[in-house]
Amino acid sequence: MNQLLNNLKFHKPFFKLNTAQIEILKDPVDFYVNLHKGIKNAQKRIVWSTLYIGNGNMEEFLIESLSNQQRRFEQLRISLLMDYYRGTRRDKKNHSTPIDHYLYLRMQNLYSNNMKLGLMRHPLLPQFVNMLEESAAREIFNVHHMKWYIFDNRVILTGANLQEQYFINRQDRYMVFHEANELADYLDDAQSALLQHSYYVDFDSNSKFDPLRAQPFKRQQYFKEFHQTWKIFKFSYKEAAEIKSDDEEYQEQQQEKVQKQEEDNNNNIKQEQEQEEELSKEEMLQFYERDLIVEQKIQERKEQAKLILNKSFNKGDVQNIINRLEKALYKDEERELDEGEECTVLITLHIPYLQTDEDKLVFMKILENLDQFTSVTWASGYMNFTKTIINFVNNCKTDIKFITASPGANGFHKAGKAKSFIPFLYRYFELAIDKPIFEYKRNGWTFHTKGFWAELQDGSIMTIIGSSNYAYRSEKRDNEIQAYIFTQCPMFKQDLKKEQSQLLNYSEKITKEEILSDSEIKINWKIKLLSKIFKSMM
């Protein structure tokens, strides 16, 4: 493990955590419950980066909780970042868009200025793309695919979006990093830098959002400044400590920041006490009445969410899910954070049009060292690897197995006539791999999981979790984030094995002969032709 980490020294920052701080979630419901749990416990910041937010009842329940929390803690800062094109795509059934949730939040919390929404859009796309108004075709060229969900110092990393299917029956990976202050700060700073490159969405009482009049893309300077700052101050702990101890000015600035923060906290407490004393009985009644209305709305959304869950689970399962949700919303849990062992976490960001290709550099270095691993399990919901990755995989001697979606579990299965051929193409791309492939098949479920589990020769382990499918467009087109975790902890190793087993329990091995002879999914000349045309977009 140390040798591999030495080979990755060119990338910074590294974060040192205890494996007990990392909680591996099992299923979509766990993800949904932990989003509510995070909202409930957040008092300083909620920072979300996602492809989009859906418009179903479960999403509205989530937004109600978000609104309620900001009303309880006016200092709570909410920062939302999503893809421009996916965020402005209008739903054909109810004509809503993902940014309507933001409008709702603003209406519910008009007094609050601690709320921002940015829409990431590729700045160099040809002008005709804008003519495809509210069409999914715009998303072919590039999307903001990064997913992180921060609640104070708690971070959820996953490949899942905030949409109903991802809360019920679309399997992904999810990890919660508890009390991960520096990791949360890093991603928060990254989002602030990315917001400087985004279309900034603002609402007032007289205007409605117009994408064409939104704030345009800015210079690359902001992201470079963010990068440079973290390279100087936030890399390996030893080096950072040496720099900080020699930098008296830095230490003085830090002390001043702490003093100022303490003064601000004291002033805030005094102001709150004075405001409480000034509140009349009538104002108090209005406050509690408003709070009661929000609680009633949450209860309504919860009842609607039950109806949604009933479609995919039996009554016993639904009641169990609701109990877990109630526990998350109304009971506090403490997690023991000192029972594990040390682990190293490396975060990579990948933004092609900002010339930020950290993930490609790091992952290529991992592939160059594949022979150091004794076994590898590799998952991708959309398996369309580049020639470079295919060559590394097929030429190495390491025991590697792949997990991917079967055509019936592909996210584009039954997506409409124009997209109906997509699962066939991904099945065809599997033929390029000379290693064992397992296809995920689970009745009523889709497979959106992406990840990498590896055991090294010295017994240590590495896993990668994030937004990338390791596909062609992941490298060439989309904005991605990955977390590389290295440790020797036996307990964490067991948790990762359980995670793999859960996926393999619903997967079946498939051979090239079975793919070519499948009478339902026929690989004909049309599929081969379409694969050449669309490969770079998938």
XYZ file of C-alpha atoms in Angstrom:
538
model
C 0.000 0.000 0.000
C 2.778 2.424 0.900
C 4.458 1.853 -2.449
C 1.234 2.630 -4.288
C 0.646 5.754 -2.192
C 4.194 6.900 -2.970
C 3.382 6.589 -6.659
C 0.409 8.898 -6.098
C 2.337 11.591 -4.238
C 2.026 13.909 -7.219
C -1.656 14.380 -6.300
C -2.744 16.389 -3.285
C -4.587 16.733 -0.963
C -4.619 13.518 1.075
C -6.938 13.294 4.086
C -6.274 11.118 7.127
C -9.378 9.597 8.732
C -10.346 6.701 10.983
C -12.255 3.916 9.220
C -14.890 4.165 11.987
C -15.741 7.572 10.528
C -16.812 5.915 7.257
C -20.245 4.299 7.169
C -21.152 2.158 4.153
C -24.864 2.366 3.349
C -26.661 -0.666 1.991
C -29.493 0.446 -0.249
C -31.426 3.425 -1.729
C -33.672 3.728 1.317
C -30.601 4.029 3.562
C -29.434 6.858 1.303
C -32.790 8.637 1.568
C -32.944 8.193 5.346
C -29.410 9.590 5.735
C -30.276 12.651 3.653
C -33.095 13.402 6.099
C -30.811 12.643 9.036
C -28.198 15.039 7.663
C -30.748 17.826 7.179
C -32.113 17.339 10.678
C -28.673 17.700 12.304
C -27.266 20.513 10.118
C -27.001 23.949 11.714
C -24.231 25.695 9.740
C -24.185 24.453 6.151
C -25.914 22.175 3.682
C -23.918 21.875 0.452
C -25.233 19.681 -2.355
C -23.748 18.941 -5.744
C -25.875 16.725 -7.977
C -26.942 16.192 -11.567
C -30.525 17.184 -10.754
C -33.353 17.037 -8.211
C -36.494 15.150 -9.190
C -40.050 16.434 -8.827
C -41.815 13.512 -7.109
C -43.346 13.309 -3.635
C -40.226 11.910 -1.982
C -38.141 14.792 -3.330
C -40.752 17.306 -2.143
C -40.656 15.675 1.302
C -36.887 16.250 1.274
C -37.300 19.907 0.245
C -39.932 20.455 2.966
C -37.416 19.165 5.527
C -34.745 21.459 4.079
C -37.051 24.466 4.275
C -38.080 23.640 7.817
C -34.461 23.328 8.962
C -33.497 26.720 7.570
C -36.437 28.294 9.321
C -35.191 26.793 12.583
C -31.601 27.955 12.020
C -31.556 31.215 10.081
C -27.754 31.154 9.918
C -27.879 27.811 8.051
C -26.188 28.262 4.665
C -27.646 26.283 1.739
C -25.611 25.854 -1.438
C -27.006 23.844 -4.357
C -25.132 23.019 -7.559
C -26.595 21.047 -10.458
C -26.290 20.635 -14.192
C -27.611 23.521 -16.297
C -29.286 21.440 -18.986
C -30.660 18.715 -16.696
C -31.718 21.341 -14.173
C -33.767 23.267 -16.738
C -35.268 20.255 -18.524
C -39.050 20.447 -18.189
C -41.006 17.398 -17.072
C -43.502 16.355 -19.762
C -46.180 15.323 -17.254
C -46.346 18.233 -14.789
C -44.223 20.804 -16.708
C -41.961 21.412 -13.695
C -38.166 21.709 -13.679
C -35.636 20.788 -10.953
C -34.994 24.471 -10.193
C -38.650 24.890 -9.179
C -37.606 23.401 -5.822
C -35.218 26.302 -5.359
C -37.995 28.779 -6.143
C -40.132 27.069 -3.510
C -37.324 27.335 -0.939
C -36.917 31.038 -1.662
C -40.646 31.619 -1.256
C -40.675 29.761 2.068
C -37.578 31.543 3.386
C -37.683 35.040 1.872
C -35.816 36.544 4.833
C -32.804 34.337 4.209
C -29.892 35.392 2.012
C -27.936 32.230 2.900
C -29.117 30.341 -0.154
C -27.443 29.885 -3.545
C -28.122 27.819 -6.632
C -25.614 27.420 -9.442
C -26.140 25.669 -12.772
C -22.985 24.280 -14.387
C -22.861 24.542 -18.182
C -20.042 23.819 -20.613
C -18.874 27.282 -21.817
C -17.518 26.167 -25.187
C -20.480 24.298 -26.639
C -21.723 25.435 -30.078
C -24.574 27.934 -30.099
C -27.052 25.554 -31.752
C -27.184 23.496 -28.517
C -29.189 26.314 -26.911
C -31.765 25.922 -29.678
C -32.610 22.446 -28.312
C -34.617 24.128 -25.573
C -35.530 21.843 -22.664
C -34.496 18.772 -24.679
C -32.524 15.859 -23.212
C -30.385 15.955 -26.375
C -28.495 18.928 -24.900
C -27.015 16.620 -22.252
C -25.125 14.545 -24.839
C -22.259 17.029 -24.951
C -21.495 17.464 -21.243
C -23.144 17.287 -17.830
C -22.154 18.227 -14.297
C -22.055 14.683 -12.871
C -20.401 15.336 -9.470
C -22.328 14.153 -6.403
C -21.631 15.145 -2.822
C -24.042 15.978 -0.012
C -22.563 17.897 2.947
C -24.299 18.560 6.268
C -21.981 20.592 8.533
C -19.009 18.174 8.812
C -20.851 15.072 7.601
C -20.288 14.158 3.931
C -22.174 11.657 1.771
C -20.325 10.530 -1.365
C -22.289 8.513 -3.896
C -23.173 8.182 -7.558
C -26.895 8.705 -6.844
C -28.989 11.712 -7.799
C -31.853 13.216 -5.807
C -34.740 11.539 -7.549
C -37.415 9.046 -6.493
C -35.912 5.975 -8.203
C -32.579 6.569 -6.451
C -34.443 6.426 -3.107
C -36.315 3.182 -3.820
C -35.145 0.750 -6.508
C -32.048 2.065 -8.309
C -28.987 0.470 -6.706
C -25.869 2.603 -6.232
C -23.030 2.967 -3.706
C -23.144 5.322 -0.722
C -20.622 6.245 1.973
C -21.125 8.632 4.884
C -17.996 10.342 6.252
C -18.730 11.406 9.842
C -16.992 14.379 11.465
C -14.791 14.762 8.379
C -14.110 18.478 8.867
C -11.288 18.927 6.370
C -12.950 16.808 3.707
C -16.174 18.808 4.097
C -14.236 22.094 3.925
C -12.429 20.960 0.792
C -15.609 20.025 -1.071
C -17.378 23.149 0.203
C -14.515 25.276 -1.153
C -14.623 23.324 -4.428
C -18.331 24.072 -4.744
C -17.741 27.767 -4.022
C -15.145 27.837 -6.798
C -17.443 25.986 -9.190
C -20.274 28.405 -8.401
C -18.020 31.131 -9.794
C -18.130 29.248 -13.111
C -21.851 28.615 -12.967
C -24.974 30.373 -14.063
C -26.004 31.985 -10.820
C -29.735 31.695 -10.186
C -31.439 34.444 -8.247
C -35.108 35.142 -7.624
C -36.838 38.221 -6.318
C -40.479 39.029 -5.821
C -40.867 40.483 -9.322
C -38.813 38.249 -11.607
C -38.840 34.658 -12.734
C -35.736 32.693 -13.630
C -34.700 33.030 -17.263
C -31.731 30.801 -18.239
C -30.748 33.153 -21.074
C -30.453 36.109 -18.697
C -28.586 34.245 -15.966
C -25.075 35.183 -14.974
C -22.649 33.803 -17.605
C -19.566 31.658 -17.263
C -16.584 33.403 -15.678
C -12.832 33.081 -15.997
C -10.921 29.964 -14.983
C -9.043 32.041 -12.433
C -11.391 31.167 -9.542
C -10.945 27.422 -9.834
C -7.171 27.782 -10.231
C -7.055 29.879 -7.048
C -9.016 27.217 -5.164
C -6.670 24.526 -6.442
C -3.537 26.464 -5.564
C -4.753 27.255 -2.051
C -5.388 23.616 -1.240
C -2.108 22.503 -2.783
C -0.236 24.886 -0.482
C -2.076 24.369 2.795
C -4.133 21.181 2.670
C -1.944 18.282 1.611
C -0.266 15.552 3.682
C -0.328 16.343 7.368
C 3.442 16.243 7.957
C 4.242 18.654 5.145
C 1.341 20.921 6.059
C 2.491 21.003 9.701
C 6.029 21.973 8.672
C 4.799 24.812 6.482
C 2.338 26.105 9.067
C 4.892 26.037 11.902
C 7.282 28.147 9.826
C 4.604 30.537 8.742
C 4.040 32.944 11.653
C 1.787 35.156 9.612
C -0.467 32.202 8.859
C -0.671 31.315 12.551
C -1.587 34.893 13.476
C -4.301 34.937 10.838
C -5.711 31.691 12.194
C -5.773 33.079 15.752
C -7.516 36.228 14.550
C -10.096 34.084 12.731
C -10.781 32.062 15.899
C -11.131 35.227 18.005
C -13.423 36.839 15.458
C -15.538 33.707 15.271
C -15.888 33.628 19.074
C -16.878 37.306 19.113
C -19.424 36.728 16.327
C -20.862 33.733 18.195
C -21.203 35.768 21.400
C -22.851 38.624 19.506
C -25.254 36.217 17.828
C -26.224 34.716 21.191
C -26.858 38.200 22.627
C -28.920 39.196 19.591
C -30.990 36.015 19.798
C -31.638 36.615 23.501
C -32.680 40.225 22.830
C -34.937 39.143 19.954
C -36.578 36.500 22.134
C -37.281 39.094 24.820
C -38.744 41.498 22.242
C -41.123 38.923 20.739
C -44.701 39.700 21.660
C -47.253 36.988 22.429
C -48.871 37.617 19.051
C -45.539 37.212 17.245
C -44.796 34.036 19.191
C -48.169 32.594 18.160
C -47.474 33.486 14.530
C -44.065 31.804 14.724
C -45.438 28.547 16.155
C -48.386 28.618 13.753
C -45.985 28.899 10.811
C -43.838 26.100 12.230
C -46.935 23.928 12.623
C -47.890 24.503 8.970
C -44.465 23.294 7.821
C -44.717 20.233 10.085
C -48.124 19.473 8.598
C -46.680 19.750 5.100
C -43.884 17.349 6.056
C -46.489 14.905 7.371
C -48.436 15.181 4.088
C -45.306 14.525 2.028
C -44.471 11.578 4.266
C -47.898 10.039 3.631
C -47.404 10.563 -0.118
C -43.945 8.969 0.146
C -45.573 5.900 1.750
C -47.794 5.510 -1.301
C -44.713 5.625 -3.561
C -42.918 3.013 -1.445
C -45.952 0.723 -1.550
C -45.416 0.265 -5.289
C -42.006 -1.380 -4.794
C -42.210 -2.990 -1.326
C -44.674 -5.066 0.654
C -46.505 -3.579 3.662
C -44.031 -4.972 6.199
C -41.058 -3.508 4.348
C -42.780 -0.139 3.972
C -43.481 0.044 7.709
C -39.855 -0.842 8.432
C -38.698 1.935 6.073
C -41.041 4.468 7.702
C -39.742 3.449 11.153
C -36.169 4.071 9.958
C -37.251 7.436 8.598
C -39.001 8.373 11.853
C -35.865 7.426 13.766
C -33.757 9.630 11.500
C -36.099 12.607 11.906
C -36.911 12.443 15.593
C -34.169 10.505 17.415
C -30.494 11.359 17.855
C -27.854 8.689 17.351
C -24.216 8.794 18.401
C -21.582 6.933 16.413
C -18.363 5.631 17.960
C -15.587 7.198 15.894
C -12.497 5.728 17.581
C -12.966 1.983 17.028
C -11.381 1.692 13.563
C -7.921 2.186 12.122
C -6.257 4.912 10.109
C -7.117 5.292 6.431
C -5.953 7.647 3.690
C -8.536 9.346 1.478
C -7.555 10.953 -1.801
C -10.125 13.133 -3.616
C -9.899 13.748 -7.364
C -11.905 16.203 -9.441
C -12.332 15.896 -13.192
C -13.563 18.889 -15.236
C -12.461 18.621 -18.892
C -13.186 22.218 -19.944
C -11.263 23.598 -16.945
C -8.237 21.466 -17.865
C -8.657 19.639 -14.534
C -7.956 15.955 -15.161
C -6.880 14.778 -11.701
C -8.976 11.637 -11.803
C -7.625 10.506 -15.154
C -4.026 10.952 -13.952
C -4.602 9.114 -10.664
C -6.685 6.298 -12.145
C -4.158 5.700 -14.930
C -1.480 5.365 -12.238
C -3.682 2.777 -10.496
C -4.050 0.828 -13.751
C -0.289 0.954 -14.332
C 0.085 -0.784 -10.952
C -2.650 -3.388 -11.453
C -0.156 -6.205 -10.979
C 0.255 -5.102 -7.326
C -3.329 -6.247 -6.673
C -4.303 -9.830 -5.922
C -7.978 -9.301 -6.776
C -10.190 -6.548 -8.189
C -13.967 -6.138 -8.436
C -15.016 -3.345 -10.764
C -18.576 -2.033 -11.175
C -20.036 0.302 -13.774
C -23.676 0.860 -14.574
C -22.703 1.994 -18.073
C -19.656 -0.013 -19.126
C -18.126 1.676 -22.184
C -14.389 1.795 -21.496
C -11.786 3.649 -23.518
C -9.197 1.671 -25.513
C -6.536 2.561 -22.941
C -8.523 1.018 -20.064
C -9.430 -2.061 -22.131
C -5.750 -2.658 -22.971
C -4.708 -2.401 -19.312
C -7.466 -4.781 -18.225
C -7.022 -7.429 -20.915
C -3.220 -7.508 -20.616
C -2.903 -7.755 -16.835
C -2.657 -11.025 -14.887
C -4.632 -9.842 -11.861
C -7.890 -11.590 -11.006
C -10.516 -9.029 -12.125
C -14.283 -9.402 -12.346
C -16.781 -6.833 -13.570
C -20.338 -6.077 -12.458
C -22.601 -4.166 -14.815
C -26.284 -3.737 -15.584
C -28.139 -6.369 -17.533
C -30.185 -4.846 -20.393
C -33.310 -5.075 -18.199
C -31.555 -3.308 -15.291
C -30.038 -0.576 -17.475
C -31.221 2.926 -16.598
C -32.367 3.437 -20.198
C -34.502 0.281 -20.289
C -38.035 1.295 -21.359
C -36.865 4.922 -21.678
C -38.746 5.472 -24.928
C -38.314 4.715 -28.597
C -35.405 7.081 -29.202
C -33.406 5.564 -26.309
C -34.575 1.941 -26.537
C -31.405 0.838 -28.359
C -29.022 2.111 -25.619
C -29.066 -1.062 -23.412
C -28.221 -3.077 -26.556
C -25.136 -0.898 -27.147
C -23.842 -1.356 -23.594
C -24.335 -5.116 -23.935
C -22.277 -4.977 -27.169
C -19.483 -3.003 -25.429
C -19.091 -5.898 -22.950
C -17.603 -8.011 -25.758
C -14.391 -5.942 -25.621
C -13.560 -7.288 -22.130
C -11.678 -10.584 -21.736
C -12.356 -10.890 -17.986
C -15.409 -12.396 -16.192
C -18.507 -10.181 -16.367
C -21.529 -10.403 -14.058
C -24.815 -8.741 -15.043
C -27.070 -7.343 -12.315
C -30.624 -8.719 -12.561
C -33.171 -7.857 -9.903
C -36.884 -7.726 -10.574
C -38.113 -4.122 -10.758
C -34.660 -2.642 -10.014
C -32.104 -0.775 -12.103
C -28.333 -0.782 -11.589
C -26.517 2.544 -11.240
C -23.549 1.342 -9.174
C -20.003 2.361 -9.976
C -16.913 1.517 -7.979
C -13.632 -0.322 -7.576
C -12.659 -2.758 -4.797
C -9.089 -4.051 -4.728
C -6.891 -6.100 -2.402
C -3.127 -5.533 -2.513
C -0.408 -8.130 -2.087
C 0.402 -6.902 1.427
C -3.206 -7.540 2.547
C -4.247 -3.878 2.520
C -7.276 -2.712 0.561
C -8.293 0.124 -1.698
C -11.724 1.201 -2.856
C -12.920 3.966 -5.152
C -16.329 5.585 -4.755
C -17.711 8.487 -6.742
C -19.656 9.602 -9.773
C -17.560 8.214 -12.630
C -18.684 5.186 -14.652
C -15.106 4.894 -15.989
C -16.763 5.237 -19.393
C -15.706 7.167 -22.467
C -17.823 10.217 -21.619
C -16.656 10.123 -17.977
C -13.144 10.818 -19.230
C -13.853 13.055 -22.222
C -17.025 14.978 -21.419
C -18.470 15.063 -17.893
C -17.512 16.653 -14.568
C -16.723 13.889 -12.071
C -15.506 13.340 -8.504
C -13.860 10.240 -7.033
C -12.648 9.268 -3.552
C -9.757 6.764 -3.308
C -9.633 5.095 0.125
C -6.601 3.092 1.336
C -6.409 1.169 4.617
C -5.281 -2.028 6.358
C -8.292 -2.166 8.690
C -9.758 -5.744 8.814
C -13.228 -4.532 9.861
C -13.475 -2.097 6.960
C -12.242 -4.847 4.657
C -15.129 -7.045 5.816
C -17.623 -4.223 5.249
C -16.379 -3.813 1.677
C -16.677 -7.579 1.072
C -20.299 -7.468 2.267
C -20.948 -4.598 -0.107
C -19.558 -6.594 -3.041
C -21.463 -9.739 -2.021
C -24.743 -7.839 -1.904
C -24.263 -6.802 -5.558
C -23.065 -10.233 -6.706
C -26.047 -11.938 -5.026
C -28.270 -10.324 -7.653
C -25.832 -10.828 -10.538
C -25.306 -13.630 -13.054
C -22.116 -14.419 -14.934
C -22.394 -14.037 -18.696
C -19.995 -15.177 -21.427
C -19.318 -13.750 -24.870
C -20.973 -16.782 -26.438
C -24.166 -16.139 -24.427
C -24.172 -12.476 -25.466
C -23.818 -13.319 -29.156
C -26.448 -16.082 -29.051
C -29.050 -14.163 -27.012
C -32.274 -14.261 -29.034
C -33.873 -11.319 -27.170
C -30.901 -8.930 -27.262
C -29.604 -9.450 -30.772
C -26.238 -7.963 -31.705
C -26.821 -7.174 -35.376
C -25.233 -4.810 -37.901
C -27.458 -1.924 -36.730
C -26.150 -2.174 -33.161
C -22.548 -2.337 -34.406
C -23.077 0.742 -36.578
C -24.800 2.720 -33.800
C -22.013 1.787 -31.374
C -19.454 3.484 -33.625
C -21.601 6.607 -33.970
C -22.510 7.034 -30.296
C -19.530 5.506 -28.448
C -17.951 8.868 -27.619
C -21.256 10.112 -26.155
C -21.842 7.174 -23.790
